[in-house]
PDB file of C-alpha atoms and ligand atoms in Angstrom:
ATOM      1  CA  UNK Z   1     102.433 -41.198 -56.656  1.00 67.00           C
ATOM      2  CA  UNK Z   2     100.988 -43.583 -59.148  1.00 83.00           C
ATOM      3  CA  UNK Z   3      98.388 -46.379 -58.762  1.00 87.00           C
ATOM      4  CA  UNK Z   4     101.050 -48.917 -58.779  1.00 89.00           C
ATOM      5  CA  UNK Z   5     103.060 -47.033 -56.653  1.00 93.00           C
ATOM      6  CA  UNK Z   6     100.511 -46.276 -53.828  1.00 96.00           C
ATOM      7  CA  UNK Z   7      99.116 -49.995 -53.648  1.00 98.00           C
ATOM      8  CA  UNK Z   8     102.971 -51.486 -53.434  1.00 97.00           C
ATOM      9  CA  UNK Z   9     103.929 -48.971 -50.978  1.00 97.00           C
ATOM     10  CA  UNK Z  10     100.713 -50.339 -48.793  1.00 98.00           C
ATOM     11  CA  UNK Z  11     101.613 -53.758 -49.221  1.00 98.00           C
ATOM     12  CA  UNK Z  12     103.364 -54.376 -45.709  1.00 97.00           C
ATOM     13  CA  UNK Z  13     106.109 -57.440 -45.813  1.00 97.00           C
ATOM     14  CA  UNK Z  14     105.498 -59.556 -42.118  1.00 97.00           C
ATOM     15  CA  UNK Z  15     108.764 -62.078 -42.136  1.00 97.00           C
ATOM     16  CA  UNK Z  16     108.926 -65.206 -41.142  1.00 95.00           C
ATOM     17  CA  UNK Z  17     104.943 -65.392 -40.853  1.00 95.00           C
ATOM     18  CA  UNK Z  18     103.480 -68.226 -40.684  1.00 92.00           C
ATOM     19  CA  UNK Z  19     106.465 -69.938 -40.417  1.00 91.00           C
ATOM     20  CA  UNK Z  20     110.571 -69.171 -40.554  1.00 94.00           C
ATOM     21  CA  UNK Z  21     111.352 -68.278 -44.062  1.00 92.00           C
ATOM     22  CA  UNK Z  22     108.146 -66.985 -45.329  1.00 92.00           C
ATOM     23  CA  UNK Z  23     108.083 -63.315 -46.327  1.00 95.00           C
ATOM     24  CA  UNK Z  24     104.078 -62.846 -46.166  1.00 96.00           C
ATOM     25  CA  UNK Z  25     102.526 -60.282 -48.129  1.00 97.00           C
ATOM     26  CA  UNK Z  26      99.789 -58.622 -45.756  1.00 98.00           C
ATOM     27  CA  UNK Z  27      96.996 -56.570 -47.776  1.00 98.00           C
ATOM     28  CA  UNK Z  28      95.003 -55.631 -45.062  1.00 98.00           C
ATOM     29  CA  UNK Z  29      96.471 -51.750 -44.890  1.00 98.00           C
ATOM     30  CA  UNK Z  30      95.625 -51.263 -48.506  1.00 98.00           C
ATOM     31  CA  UNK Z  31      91.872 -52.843 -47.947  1.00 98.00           C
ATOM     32  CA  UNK Z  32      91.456 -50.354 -44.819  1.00 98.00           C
ATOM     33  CA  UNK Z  33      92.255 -47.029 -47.273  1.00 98.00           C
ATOM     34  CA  UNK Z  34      88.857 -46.988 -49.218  1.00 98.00           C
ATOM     35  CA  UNK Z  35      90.735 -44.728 -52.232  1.00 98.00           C
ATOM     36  CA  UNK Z  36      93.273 -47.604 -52.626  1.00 98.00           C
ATOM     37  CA  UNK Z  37      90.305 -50.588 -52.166  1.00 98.00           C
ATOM     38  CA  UNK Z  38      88.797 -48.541 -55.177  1.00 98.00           C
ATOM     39  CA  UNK Z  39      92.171 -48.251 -57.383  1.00 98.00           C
ATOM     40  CA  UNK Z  40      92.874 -51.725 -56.687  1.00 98.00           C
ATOM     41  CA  UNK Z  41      89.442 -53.040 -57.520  1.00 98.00           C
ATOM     42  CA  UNK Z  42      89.452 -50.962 -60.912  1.00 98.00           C
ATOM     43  CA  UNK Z  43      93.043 -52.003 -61.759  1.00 98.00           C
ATOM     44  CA  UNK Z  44      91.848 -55.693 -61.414  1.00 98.00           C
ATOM     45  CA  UNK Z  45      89.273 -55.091 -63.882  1.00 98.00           C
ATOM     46  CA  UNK Z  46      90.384 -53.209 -66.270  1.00 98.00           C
ATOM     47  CA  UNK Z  47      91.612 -56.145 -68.562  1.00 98.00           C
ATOM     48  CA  UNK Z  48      88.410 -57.636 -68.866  1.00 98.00           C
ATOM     49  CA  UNK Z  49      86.367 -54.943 -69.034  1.00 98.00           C
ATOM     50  CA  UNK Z  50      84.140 -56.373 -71.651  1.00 98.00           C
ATOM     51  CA  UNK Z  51      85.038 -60.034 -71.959  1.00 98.00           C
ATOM     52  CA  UNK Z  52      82.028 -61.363 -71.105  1.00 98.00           C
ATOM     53  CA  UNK Z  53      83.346 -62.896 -67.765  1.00 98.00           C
ATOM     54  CA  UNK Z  54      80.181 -64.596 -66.528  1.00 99.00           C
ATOM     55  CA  UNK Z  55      81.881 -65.603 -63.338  1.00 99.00           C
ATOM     56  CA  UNK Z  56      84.973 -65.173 -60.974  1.00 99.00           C
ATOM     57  CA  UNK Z  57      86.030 -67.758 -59.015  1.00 99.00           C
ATOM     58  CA  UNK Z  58      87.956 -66.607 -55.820  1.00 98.00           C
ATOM     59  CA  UNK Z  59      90.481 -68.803 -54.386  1.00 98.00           C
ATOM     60  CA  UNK Z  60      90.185 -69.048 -50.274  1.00 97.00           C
ATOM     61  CA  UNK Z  61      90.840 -67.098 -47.980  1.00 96.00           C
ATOM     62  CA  UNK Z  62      91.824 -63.705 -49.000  1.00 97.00           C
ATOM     63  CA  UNK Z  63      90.939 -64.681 -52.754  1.00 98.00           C
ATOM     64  CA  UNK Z  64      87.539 -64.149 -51.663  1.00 98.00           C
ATOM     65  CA  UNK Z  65      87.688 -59.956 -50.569  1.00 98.00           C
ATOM     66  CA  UNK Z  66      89.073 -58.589 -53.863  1.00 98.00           C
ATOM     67  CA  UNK Z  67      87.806 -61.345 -56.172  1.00 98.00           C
ATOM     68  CA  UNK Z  68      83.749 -60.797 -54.841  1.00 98.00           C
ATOM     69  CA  UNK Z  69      84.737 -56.605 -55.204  1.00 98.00           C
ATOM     70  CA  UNK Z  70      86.057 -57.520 -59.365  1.00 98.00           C
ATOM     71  CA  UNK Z  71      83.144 -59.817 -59.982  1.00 98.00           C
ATOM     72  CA  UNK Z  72      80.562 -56.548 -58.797  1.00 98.00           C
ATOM     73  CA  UNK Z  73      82.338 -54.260 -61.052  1.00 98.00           C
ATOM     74  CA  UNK Z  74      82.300 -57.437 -64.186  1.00 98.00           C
ATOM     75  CA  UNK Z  75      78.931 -57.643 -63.662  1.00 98.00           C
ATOM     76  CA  UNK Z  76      79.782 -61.322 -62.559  1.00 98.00           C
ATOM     77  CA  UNK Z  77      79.190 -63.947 -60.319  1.00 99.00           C
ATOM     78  CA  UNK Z  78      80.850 -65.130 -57.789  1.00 99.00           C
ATOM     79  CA  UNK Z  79      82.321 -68.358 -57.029  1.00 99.00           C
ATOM     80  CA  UNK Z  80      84.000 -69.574 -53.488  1.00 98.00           C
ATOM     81  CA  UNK Z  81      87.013 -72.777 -54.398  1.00 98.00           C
ATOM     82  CA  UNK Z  82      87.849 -73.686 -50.554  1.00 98.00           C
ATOM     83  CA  UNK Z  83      90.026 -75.811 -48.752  1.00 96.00           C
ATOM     84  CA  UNK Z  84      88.488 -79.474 -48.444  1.00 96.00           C
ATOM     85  CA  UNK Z  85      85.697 -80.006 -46.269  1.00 97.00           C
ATOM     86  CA  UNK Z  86      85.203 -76.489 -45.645  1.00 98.00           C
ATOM     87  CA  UNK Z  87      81.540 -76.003 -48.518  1.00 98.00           C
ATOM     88  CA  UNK Z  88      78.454 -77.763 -47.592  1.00 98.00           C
ATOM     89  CA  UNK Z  89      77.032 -78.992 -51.057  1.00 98.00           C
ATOM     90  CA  UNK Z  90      78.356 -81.759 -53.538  1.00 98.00           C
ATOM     91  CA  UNK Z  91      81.622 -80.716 -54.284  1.00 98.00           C
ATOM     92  CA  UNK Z  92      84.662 -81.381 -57.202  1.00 98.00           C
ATOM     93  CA  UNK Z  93      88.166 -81.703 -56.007  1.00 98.00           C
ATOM     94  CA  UNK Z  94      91.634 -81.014 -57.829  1.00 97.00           C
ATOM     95  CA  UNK Z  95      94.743 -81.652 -56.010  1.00 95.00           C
ATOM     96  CA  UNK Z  96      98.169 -79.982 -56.086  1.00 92.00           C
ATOM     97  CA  UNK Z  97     101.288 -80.622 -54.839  1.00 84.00           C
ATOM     98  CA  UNK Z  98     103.456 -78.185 -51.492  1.00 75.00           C
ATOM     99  CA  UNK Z  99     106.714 -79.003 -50.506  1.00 64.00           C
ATOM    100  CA  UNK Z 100     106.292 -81.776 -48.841  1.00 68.00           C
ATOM    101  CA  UNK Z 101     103.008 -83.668 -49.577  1.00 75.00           C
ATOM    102  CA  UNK Z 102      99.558 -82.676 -51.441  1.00 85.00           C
ATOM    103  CA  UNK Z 103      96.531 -80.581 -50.500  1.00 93.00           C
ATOM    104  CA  UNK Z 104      92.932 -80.621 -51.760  1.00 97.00           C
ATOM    105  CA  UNK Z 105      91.223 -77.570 -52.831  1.00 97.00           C
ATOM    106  CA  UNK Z 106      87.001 -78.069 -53.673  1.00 98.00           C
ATOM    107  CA  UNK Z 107      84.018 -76.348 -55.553  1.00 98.00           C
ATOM    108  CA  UNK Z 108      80.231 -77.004 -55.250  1.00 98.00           C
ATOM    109  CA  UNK Z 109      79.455 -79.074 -58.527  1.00 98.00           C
ATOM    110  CA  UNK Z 110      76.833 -76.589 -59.807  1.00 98.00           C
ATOM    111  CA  UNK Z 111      78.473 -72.968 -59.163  1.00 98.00           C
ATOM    112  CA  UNK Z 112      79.597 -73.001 -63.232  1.00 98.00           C
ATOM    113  CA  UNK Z 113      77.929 -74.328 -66.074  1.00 97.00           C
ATOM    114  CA  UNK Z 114      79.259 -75.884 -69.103  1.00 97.00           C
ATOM    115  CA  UNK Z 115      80.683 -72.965 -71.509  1.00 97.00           C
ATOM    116  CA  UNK Z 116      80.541 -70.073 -68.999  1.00 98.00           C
ATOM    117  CA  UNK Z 117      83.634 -67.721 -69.012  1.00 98.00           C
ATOM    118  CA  UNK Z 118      85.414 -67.633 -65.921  1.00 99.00           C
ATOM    119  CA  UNK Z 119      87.897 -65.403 -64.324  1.00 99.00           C
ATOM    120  CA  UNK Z 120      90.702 -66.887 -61.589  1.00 99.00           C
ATOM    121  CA  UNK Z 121      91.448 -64.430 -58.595  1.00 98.00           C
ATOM    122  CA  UNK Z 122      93.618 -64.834 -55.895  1.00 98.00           C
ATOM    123  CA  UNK Z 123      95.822 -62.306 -54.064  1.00 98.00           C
ATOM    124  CA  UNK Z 124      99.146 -63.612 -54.456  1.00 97.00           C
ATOM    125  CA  UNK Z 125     100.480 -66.213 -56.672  1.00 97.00           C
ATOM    126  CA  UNK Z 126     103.459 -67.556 -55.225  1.00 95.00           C
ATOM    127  CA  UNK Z 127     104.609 -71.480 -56.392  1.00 94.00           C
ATOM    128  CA  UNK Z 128     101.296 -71.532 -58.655  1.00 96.00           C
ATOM    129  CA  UNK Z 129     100.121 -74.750 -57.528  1.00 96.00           C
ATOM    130  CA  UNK Z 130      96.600 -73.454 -56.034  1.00 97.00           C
ATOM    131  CA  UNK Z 131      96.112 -71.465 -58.919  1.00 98.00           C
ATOM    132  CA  UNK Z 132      96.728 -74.770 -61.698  1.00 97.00           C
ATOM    133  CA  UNK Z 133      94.675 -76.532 -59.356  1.00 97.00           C
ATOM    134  CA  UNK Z 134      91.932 -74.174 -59.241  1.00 98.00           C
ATOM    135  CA  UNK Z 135      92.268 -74.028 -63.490  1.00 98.00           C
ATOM    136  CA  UNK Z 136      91.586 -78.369 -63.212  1.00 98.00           C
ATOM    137  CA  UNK Z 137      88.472 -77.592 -61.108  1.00 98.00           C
ATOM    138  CA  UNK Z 138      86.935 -75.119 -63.562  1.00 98.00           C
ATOM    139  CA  UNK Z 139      88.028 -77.284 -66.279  1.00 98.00           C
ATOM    140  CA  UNK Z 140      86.375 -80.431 -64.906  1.00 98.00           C
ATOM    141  CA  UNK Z 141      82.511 -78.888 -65.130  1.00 97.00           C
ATOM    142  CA  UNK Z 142      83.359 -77.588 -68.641  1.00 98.00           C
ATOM    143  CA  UNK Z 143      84.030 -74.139 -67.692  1.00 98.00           C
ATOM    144  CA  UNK Z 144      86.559 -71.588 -70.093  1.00 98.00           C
ATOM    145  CA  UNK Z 145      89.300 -70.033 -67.834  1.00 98.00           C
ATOM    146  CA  UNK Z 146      89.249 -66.638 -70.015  1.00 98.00           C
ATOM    147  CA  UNK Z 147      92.314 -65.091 -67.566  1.00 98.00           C
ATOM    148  CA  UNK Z 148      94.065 -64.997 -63.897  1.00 98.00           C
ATOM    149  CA  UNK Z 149      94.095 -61.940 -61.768  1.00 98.00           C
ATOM    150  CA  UNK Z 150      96.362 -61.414 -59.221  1.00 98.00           C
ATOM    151  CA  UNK Z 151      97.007 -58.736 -56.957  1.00 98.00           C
ATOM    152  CA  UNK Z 152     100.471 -59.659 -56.045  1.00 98.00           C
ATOM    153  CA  UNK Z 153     103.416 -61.519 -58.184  1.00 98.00           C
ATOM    154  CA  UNK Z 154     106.173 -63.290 -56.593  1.00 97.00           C
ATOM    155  CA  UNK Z 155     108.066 -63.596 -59.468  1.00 97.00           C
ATOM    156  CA  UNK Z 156     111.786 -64.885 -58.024  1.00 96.00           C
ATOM    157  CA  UNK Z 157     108.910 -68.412 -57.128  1.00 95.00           C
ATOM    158  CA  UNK Z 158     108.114 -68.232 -61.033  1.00 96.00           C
ATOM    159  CA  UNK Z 159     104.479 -69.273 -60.401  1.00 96.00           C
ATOM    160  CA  UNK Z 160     103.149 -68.166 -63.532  1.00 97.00           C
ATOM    161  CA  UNK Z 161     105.294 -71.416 -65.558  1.00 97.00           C
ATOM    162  CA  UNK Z 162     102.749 -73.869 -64.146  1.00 97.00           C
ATOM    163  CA  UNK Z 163      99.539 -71.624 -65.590  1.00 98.00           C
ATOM    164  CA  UNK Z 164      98.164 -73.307 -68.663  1.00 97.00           C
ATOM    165  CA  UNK Z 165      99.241 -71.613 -72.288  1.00 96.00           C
ATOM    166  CA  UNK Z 166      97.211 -69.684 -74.084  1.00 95.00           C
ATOM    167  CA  UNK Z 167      95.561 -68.079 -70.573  1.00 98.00           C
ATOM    168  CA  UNK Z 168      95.352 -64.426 -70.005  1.00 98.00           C
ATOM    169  CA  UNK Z 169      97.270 -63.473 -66.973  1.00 98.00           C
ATOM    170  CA  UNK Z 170      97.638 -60.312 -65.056  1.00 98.00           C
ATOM    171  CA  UNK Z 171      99.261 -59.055 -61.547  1.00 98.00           C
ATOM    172  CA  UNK Z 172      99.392 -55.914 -60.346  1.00 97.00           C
ATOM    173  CA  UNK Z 173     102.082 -56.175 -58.655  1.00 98.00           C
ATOM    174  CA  UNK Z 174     105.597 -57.788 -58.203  1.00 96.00           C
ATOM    175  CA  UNK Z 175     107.064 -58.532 -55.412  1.00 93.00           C
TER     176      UNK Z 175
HETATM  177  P1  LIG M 201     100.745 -70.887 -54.281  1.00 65.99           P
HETATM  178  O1  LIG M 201     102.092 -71.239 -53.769  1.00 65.99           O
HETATM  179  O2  LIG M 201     100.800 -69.942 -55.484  1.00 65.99           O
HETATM  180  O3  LIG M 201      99.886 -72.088 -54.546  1.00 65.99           O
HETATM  181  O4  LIG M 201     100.061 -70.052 -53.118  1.00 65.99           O
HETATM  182  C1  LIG M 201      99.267 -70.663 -52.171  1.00 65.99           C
HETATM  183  C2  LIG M 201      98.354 -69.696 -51.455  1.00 65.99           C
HETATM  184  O5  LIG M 201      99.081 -69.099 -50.393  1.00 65.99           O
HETATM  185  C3  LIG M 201      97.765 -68.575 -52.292  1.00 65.99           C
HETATM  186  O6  LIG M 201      96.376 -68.454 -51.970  1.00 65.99           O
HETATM  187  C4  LIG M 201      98.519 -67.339 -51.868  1.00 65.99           C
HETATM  188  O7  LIG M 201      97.630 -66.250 -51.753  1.00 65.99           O
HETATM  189  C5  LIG M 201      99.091 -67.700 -50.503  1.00 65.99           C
HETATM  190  N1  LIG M 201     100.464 -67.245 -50.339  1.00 65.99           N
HETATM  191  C6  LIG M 201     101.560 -67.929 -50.714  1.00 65.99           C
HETATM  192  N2  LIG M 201     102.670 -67.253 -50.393  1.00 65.99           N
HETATM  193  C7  LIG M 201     102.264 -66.098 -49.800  1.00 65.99           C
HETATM  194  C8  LIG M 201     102.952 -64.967 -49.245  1.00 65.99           C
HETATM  195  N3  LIG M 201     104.294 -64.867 -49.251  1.00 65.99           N
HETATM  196  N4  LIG M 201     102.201 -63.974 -48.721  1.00 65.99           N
HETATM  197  C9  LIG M 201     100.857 -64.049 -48.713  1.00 65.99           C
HETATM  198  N5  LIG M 201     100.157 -65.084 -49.211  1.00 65.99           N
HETATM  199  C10 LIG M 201     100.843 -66.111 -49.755  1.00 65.99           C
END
């Protein structure tokens, strides 16, 4: 089996988790396989292997397990965006829209530094919104988003439309 093939087939599909009518995408087999955690890893960094990503901000929670694993093998940094109220420092805040309402995600003030190249991870990218959001927060300390890297691509929920132009963007896989 391929790469592609052996990380989609240990992607396992829980429905209706955590509520009715989500199809969640659970990662944790492939993590626990240490020949897949290694595929996936290199896979993730392959396209900017040499881009001079300074840093790679991880988007919470499971943002933060593959994203700190691609930053090692960059040679980057490593940069937590959390839920509001959840980092200790003096933090930024960009907001983005759900169904019904908005949420808050946050970043310590000084974790970039004007002009640094920055790389957006998350696991899944399913409406988008986080990952705009988490493009505003980068933006606002004078940061360069050089790409996104995603594990996992819900395409039917489109995500990638709200992603500003002009931004490198990757997934492994779709779903
Ligand atoms: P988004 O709708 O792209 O803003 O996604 C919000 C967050 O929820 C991201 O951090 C995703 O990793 C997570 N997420 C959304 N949908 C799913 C899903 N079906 N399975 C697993 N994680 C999800």
């Amino acid at each position: 089996m391929g790469a592609a093939r052996s990380l989609q087939a240990a992607i396992r599909t829980i429905p209706d988790f955590p509520e009715p009518g989500i199809q969640f995408k659970d990662i944790t087999p492939l993590l626990a396989d240490p020949v897949l955690l290694e595929a996936a890893v290199g896979c993730l960094a392959e396209p900017y292997v040499g881009q001079g990503i300074d840093k790679v901000v991880g988007i919470e929670s499971r943002g933060f397990i593959l994203g700190s694993m691609l930053a090692l093998r960059l040679g980057a940094g490593f940069v937590p965006v959390r839920k509001k109220g959840k980092l200790p420092h003096k933090t930024i805040r960009a907001a983005y829209g759900l169904e019904y309402g908005s949420d808050v995600i946050e970043m310590h003030v000084d974790a970039l530094t004007l002009g640094e190249r920055v790389l957006i991870h998350d696991d899944v990218i399913a409406t988008g919104g986080t990952a705009a959001a988490c493009f505003d927060l980068v933006s606002q300390v004078g940061a360069t988003v050089v790409g996104y890297s995603f594990l996992i691509e819900l395409s039917l929920l489109n995500g990638r439309v709200k992603l500003p132009d002009g931004v490198a963007f990757n997934a492994l896989l779709e779903a």
